[in-house]
CSV table of C-alpha atoms and ligand atoms in Angstrom, one decimal:
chain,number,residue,atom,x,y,z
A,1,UNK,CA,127.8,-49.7,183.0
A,2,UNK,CA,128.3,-50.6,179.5
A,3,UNK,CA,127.8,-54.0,178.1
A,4,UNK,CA,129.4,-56.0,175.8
A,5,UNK,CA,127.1,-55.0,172.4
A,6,UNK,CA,129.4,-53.5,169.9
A,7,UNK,CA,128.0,-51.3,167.4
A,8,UNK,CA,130.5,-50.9,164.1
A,9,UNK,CA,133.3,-48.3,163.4
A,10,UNK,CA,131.9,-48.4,159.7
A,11,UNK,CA,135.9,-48.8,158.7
A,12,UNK,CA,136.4,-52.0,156.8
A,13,UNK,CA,139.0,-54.5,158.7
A,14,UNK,CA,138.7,-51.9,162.2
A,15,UNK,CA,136.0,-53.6,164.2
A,16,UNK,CA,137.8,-57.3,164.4
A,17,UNK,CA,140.9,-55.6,166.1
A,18,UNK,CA,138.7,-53.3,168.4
A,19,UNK,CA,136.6,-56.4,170.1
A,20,UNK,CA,134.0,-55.7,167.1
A,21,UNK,CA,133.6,-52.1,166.9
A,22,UNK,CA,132.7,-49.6,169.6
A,23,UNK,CA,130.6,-50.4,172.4
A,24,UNK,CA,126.9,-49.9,172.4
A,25,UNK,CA,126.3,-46.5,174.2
A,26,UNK,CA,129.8,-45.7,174.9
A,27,UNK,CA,131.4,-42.2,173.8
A,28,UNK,CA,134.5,-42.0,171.7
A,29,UNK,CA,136.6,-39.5,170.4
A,30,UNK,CA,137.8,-39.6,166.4
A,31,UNK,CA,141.5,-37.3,166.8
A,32,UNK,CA,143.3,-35.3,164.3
A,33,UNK,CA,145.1,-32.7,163.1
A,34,UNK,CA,143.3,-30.3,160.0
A,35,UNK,CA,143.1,-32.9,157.3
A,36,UNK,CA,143.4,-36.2,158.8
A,37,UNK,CA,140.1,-37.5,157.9
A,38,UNK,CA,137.9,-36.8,160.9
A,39,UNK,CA,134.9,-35.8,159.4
A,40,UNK,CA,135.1,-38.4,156.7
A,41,UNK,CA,135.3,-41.4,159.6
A,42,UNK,CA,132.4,-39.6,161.2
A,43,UNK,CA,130.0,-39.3,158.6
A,44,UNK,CA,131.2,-43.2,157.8
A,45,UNK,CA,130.6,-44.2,161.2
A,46,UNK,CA,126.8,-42.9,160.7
A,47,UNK,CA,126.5,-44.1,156.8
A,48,UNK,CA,127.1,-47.6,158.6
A,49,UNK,CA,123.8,-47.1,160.9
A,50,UNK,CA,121.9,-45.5,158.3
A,51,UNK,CA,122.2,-48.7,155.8
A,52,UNK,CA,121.4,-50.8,159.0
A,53,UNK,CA,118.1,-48.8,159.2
A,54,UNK,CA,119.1,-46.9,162.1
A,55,UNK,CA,118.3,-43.1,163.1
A,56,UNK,CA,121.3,-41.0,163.2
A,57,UNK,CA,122.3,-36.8,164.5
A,58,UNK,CA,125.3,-35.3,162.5
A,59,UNK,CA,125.8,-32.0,164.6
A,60,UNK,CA,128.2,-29.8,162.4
A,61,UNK,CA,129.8,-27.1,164.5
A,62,UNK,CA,131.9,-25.8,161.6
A,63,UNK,CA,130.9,-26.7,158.3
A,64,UNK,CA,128.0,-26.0,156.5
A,65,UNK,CA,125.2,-28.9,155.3
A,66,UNK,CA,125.4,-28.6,151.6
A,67,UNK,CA,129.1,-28.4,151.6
A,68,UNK,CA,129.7,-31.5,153.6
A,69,UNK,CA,126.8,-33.0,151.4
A,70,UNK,CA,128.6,-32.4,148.6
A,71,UNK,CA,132.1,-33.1,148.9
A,72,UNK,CA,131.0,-36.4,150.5
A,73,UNK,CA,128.5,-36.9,147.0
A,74,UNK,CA,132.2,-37.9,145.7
A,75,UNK,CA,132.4,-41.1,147.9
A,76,UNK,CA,128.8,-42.3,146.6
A,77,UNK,CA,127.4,-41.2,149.8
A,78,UNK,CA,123.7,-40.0,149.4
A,79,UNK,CA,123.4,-38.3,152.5
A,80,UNK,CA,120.4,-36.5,151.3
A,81,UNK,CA,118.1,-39.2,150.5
A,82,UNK,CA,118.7,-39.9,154.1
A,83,UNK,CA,117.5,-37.0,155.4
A,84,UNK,CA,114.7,-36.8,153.3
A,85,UNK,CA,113.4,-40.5,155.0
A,86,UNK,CA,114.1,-39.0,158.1
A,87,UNK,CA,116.9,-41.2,159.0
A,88,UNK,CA,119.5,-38.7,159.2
A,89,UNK,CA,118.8,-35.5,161.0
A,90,UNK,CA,122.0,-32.6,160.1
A,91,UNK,CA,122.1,-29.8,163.0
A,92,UNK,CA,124.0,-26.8,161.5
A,93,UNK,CA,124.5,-25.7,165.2
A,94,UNK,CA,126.8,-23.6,167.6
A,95,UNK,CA,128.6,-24.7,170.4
A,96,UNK,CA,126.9,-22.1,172.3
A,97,UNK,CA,123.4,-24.2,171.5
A,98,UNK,CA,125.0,-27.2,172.2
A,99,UNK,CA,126.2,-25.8,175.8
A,100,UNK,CA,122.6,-24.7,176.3
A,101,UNK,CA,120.9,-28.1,175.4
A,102,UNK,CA,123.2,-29.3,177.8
A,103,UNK,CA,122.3,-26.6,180.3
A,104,UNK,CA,118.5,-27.2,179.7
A,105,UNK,CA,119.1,-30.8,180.4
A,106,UNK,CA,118.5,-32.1,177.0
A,107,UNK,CA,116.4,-29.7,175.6
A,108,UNK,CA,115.0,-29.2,172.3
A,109,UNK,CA,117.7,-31.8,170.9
A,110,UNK,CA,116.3,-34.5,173.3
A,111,UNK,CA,112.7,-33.8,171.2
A,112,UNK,CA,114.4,-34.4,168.4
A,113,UNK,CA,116.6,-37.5,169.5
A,114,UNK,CA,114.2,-39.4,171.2
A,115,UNK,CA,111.3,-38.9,168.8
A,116,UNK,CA,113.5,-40.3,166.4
A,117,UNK,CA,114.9,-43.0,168.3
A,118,UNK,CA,118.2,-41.9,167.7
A,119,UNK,CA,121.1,-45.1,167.7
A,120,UNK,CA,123.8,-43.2,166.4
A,121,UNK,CA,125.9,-39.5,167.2
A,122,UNK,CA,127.8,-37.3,165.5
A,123,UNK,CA,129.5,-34.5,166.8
A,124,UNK,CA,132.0,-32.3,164.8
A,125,UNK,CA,134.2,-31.0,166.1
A,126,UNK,CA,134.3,-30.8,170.3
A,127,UNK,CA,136.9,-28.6,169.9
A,128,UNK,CA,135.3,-26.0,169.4
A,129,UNK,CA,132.4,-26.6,172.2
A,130,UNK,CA,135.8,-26.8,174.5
A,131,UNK,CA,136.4,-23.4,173.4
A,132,UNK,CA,133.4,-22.1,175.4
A,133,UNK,CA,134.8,-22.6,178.2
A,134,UNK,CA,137.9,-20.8,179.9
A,135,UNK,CA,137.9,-23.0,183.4
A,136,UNK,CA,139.5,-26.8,183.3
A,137,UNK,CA,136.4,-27.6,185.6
A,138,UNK,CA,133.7,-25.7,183.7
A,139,UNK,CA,134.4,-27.5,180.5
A,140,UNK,CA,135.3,-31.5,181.7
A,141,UNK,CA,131.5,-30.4,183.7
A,142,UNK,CA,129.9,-29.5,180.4
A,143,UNK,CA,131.0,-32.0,178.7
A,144,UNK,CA,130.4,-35.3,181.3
A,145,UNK,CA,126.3,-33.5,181.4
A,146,UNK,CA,126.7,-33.5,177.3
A,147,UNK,CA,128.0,-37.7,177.7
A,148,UNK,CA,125.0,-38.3,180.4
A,149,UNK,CA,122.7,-37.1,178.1
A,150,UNK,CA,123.6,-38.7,174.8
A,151,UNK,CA,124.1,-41.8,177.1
A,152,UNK,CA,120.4,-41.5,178.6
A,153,UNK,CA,119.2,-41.2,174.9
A,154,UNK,CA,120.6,-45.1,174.2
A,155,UNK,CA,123.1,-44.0,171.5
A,156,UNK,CA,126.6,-44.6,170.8
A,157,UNK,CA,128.6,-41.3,170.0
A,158,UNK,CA,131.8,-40.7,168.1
A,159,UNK,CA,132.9,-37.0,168.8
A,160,UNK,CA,135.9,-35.2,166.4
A,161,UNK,CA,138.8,-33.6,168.0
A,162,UNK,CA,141.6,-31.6,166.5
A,163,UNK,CA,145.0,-32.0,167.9
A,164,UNK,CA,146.8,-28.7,168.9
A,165,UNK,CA,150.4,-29.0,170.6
A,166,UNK,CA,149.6,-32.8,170.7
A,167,UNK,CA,146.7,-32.9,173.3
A,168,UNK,CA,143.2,-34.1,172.3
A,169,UNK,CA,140.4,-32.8,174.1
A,170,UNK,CA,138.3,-34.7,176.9
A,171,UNK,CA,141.0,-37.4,176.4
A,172,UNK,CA,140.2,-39.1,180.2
A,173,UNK,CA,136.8,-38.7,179.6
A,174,UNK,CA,135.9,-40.6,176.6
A,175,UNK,CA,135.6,-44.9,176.5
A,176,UNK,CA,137.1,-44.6,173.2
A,177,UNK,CA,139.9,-43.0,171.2
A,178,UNK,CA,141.1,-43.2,167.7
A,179,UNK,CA,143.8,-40.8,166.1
A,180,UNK,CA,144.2,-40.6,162.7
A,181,UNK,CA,147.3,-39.1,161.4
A,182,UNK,CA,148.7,-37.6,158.0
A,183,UNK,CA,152.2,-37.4,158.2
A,184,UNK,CA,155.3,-36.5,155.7
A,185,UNK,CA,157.5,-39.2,154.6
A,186,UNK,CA,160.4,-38.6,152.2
A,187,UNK,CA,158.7,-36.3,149.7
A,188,UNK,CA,155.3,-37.8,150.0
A,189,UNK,CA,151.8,-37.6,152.5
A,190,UNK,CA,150.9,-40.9,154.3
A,191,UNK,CA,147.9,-41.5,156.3
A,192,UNK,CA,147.6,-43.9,159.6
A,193,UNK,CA,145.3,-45.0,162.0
A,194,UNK,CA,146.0,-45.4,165.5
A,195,UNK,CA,143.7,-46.9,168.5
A,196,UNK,CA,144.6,-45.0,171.5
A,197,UNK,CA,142.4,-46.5,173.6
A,198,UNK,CA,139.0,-48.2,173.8
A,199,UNK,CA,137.9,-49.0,177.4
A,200,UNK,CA,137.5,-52.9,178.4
A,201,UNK,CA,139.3,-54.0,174.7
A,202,UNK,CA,142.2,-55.4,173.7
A,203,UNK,CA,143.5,-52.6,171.3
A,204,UNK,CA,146.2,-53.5,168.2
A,205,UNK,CA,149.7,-51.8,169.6
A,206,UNK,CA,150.9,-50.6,165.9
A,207,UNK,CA,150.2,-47.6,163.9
A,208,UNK,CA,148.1,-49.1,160.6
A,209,UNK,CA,148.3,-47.8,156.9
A,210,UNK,CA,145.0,-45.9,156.5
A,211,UNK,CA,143.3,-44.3,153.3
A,212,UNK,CA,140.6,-42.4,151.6
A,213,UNK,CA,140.1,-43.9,148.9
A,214,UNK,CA,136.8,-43.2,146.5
A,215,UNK,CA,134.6,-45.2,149.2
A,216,UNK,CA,135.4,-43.4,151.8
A,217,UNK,CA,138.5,-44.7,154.8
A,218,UNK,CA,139.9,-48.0,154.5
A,219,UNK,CA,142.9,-49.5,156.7
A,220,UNK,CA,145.2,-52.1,156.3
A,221,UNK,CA,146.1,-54.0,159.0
A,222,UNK,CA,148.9,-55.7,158.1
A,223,UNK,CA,151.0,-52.8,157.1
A,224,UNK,CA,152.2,-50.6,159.7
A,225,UNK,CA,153.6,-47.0,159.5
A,226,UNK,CA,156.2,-45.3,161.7
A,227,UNK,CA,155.8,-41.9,162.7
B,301,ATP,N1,135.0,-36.9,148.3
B,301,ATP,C1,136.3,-37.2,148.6
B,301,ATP,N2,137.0,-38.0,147.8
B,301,ATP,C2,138.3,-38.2,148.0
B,301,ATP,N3,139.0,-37.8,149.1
B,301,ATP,C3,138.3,-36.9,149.9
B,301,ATP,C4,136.9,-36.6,149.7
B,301,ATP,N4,136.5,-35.8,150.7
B,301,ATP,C5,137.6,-35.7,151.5
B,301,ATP,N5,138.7,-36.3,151.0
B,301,ATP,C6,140.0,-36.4,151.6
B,301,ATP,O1,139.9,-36.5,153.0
B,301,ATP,C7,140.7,-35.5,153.5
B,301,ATP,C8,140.3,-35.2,155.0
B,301,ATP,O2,139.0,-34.8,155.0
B,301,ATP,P1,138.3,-34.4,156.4
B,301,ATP,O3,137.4,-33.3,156.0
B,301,ATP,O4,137.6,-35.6,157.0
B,301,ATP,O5,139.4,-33.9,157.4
B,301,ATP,P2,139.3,-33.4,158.9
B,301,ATP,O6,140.2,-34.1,159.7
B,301,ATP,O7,137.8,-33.4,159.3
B,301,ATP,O8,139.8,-31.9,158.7
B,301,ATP,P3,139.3,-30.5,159.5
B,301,ATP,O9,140.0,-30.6,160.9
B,301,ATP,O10,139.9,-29.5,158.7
B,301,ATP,O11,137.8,-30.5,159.6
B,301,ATP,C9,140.7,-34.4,152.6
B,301,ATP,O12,141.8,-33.5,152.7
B,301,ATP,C10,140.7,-35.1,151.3
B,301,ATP,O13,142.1,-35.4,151.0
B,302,MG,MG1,136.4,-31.9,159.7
């Protein structure tokens, strides 16, 4: 059962129409097509804990350490002096690790989470872990033993999802969603933000004016977009 702690989205002006961020130990889902911003709301969510002193796991299914390092250098993020504290812990893993921690029961990621007291998840992207798995049951199994165990480790977990024919994976299964869209309007890109759901919280009904800006994602609540 969760409880009523929030922990913060890291997006300025989010938490105060969410109830005050996510819950504490709750799992949520950050939706998107390639582009959108996922991994940058991610790795925001985390840089939030990190400045608050707390432990944080970026698993990257897809791209590579010094990469995502660097392109996020340009938002003034030092992710490595981070690491180098021991704050942030980067996992370069496969899916196929991932589906045997979560066979093993925890395994040698549960060493890792729990020595470092670990407040914070990251995992990008679950798409690809649902790829492992060909049966409807297999994978909504797999992935409710992955939530048990992040839940049993105390942490709060914001998961990436790419949207393909306009379904986002483990969609039932999550407390939390949040799409994040980049559509074309009259010559030009616009990004938005949209709460899909968040368990137990009032959520904002419009579609919000979103942006990467040179710190990173920032919304404004008062101006809407229609898609
Ligand atoms: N350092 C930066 N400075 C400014 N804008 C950036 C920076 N890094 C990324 N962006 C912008 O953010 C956009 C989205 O990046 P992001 O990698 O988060 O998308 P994504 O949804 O994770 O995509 P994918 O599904 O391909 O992984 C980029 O296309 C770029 O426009
Ligand atoms: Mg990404």
């Amino acid at each position: 059962m969760l409880g009523d702690q929030r922990v913060s989205t890291g997006v300025p002006n989010l938490d105060n129409l969410i109830g005050g961020g996510f819950k504490q130990e709750s799992v949520n889902l950050v939706a998107g097509k390639t582009g959108s911003g996922k991994s940058v709301f991610a790795m925001q969510f985390l840089l939030d804990g990190l400045r608050k002193g707390e432990a944080c796991i970026f698993i990257s299914f897809e791209e590579r350490k010094k990469k995502i390092y660097e392109d996020f250098a340009g938002f003034g993020w030092d992710l490595e002096r981070y690491e180098r504290t021991g704050m942030l812990k980067f996992l370069e893993n496969t899916p196929e690790q991932i589906r045997r921690v979560v066979a093993d029961g925890g395994g040698s990621l549960e060493v890792i989470a729990t020595q470092m007291g670990v407040k914070r998840i990251v995992i990008d992207c679950m798409s690809s872990f649902a790829l492992l798995f060909h049966e409807d049951s297999n994978r909504r199994g797999a992935a409710l033993a992955l939530f048990e165990i992040m839940n049993r480790w105390g942490c709060t977990a914001l998961l990436t999802s790419n949207i393909k024919n306009g379904k986002i994976d483990f969609d039932d299964q999550v407390d939390g969603i949040i799409q994040l869209h980049h559509v074309r309007t009259k010559g030009s890109h616009e990004r938005a933000l949209e709460v899909v759901k968040m368990r137990g919280t009032q959520i904002p009904e419009k579609i919000m004016k979103m942006d990467i800006d040179k710190k990173g994602i920032v919304l404004s609540p008062s101006k809407f977009v229609s898609l």
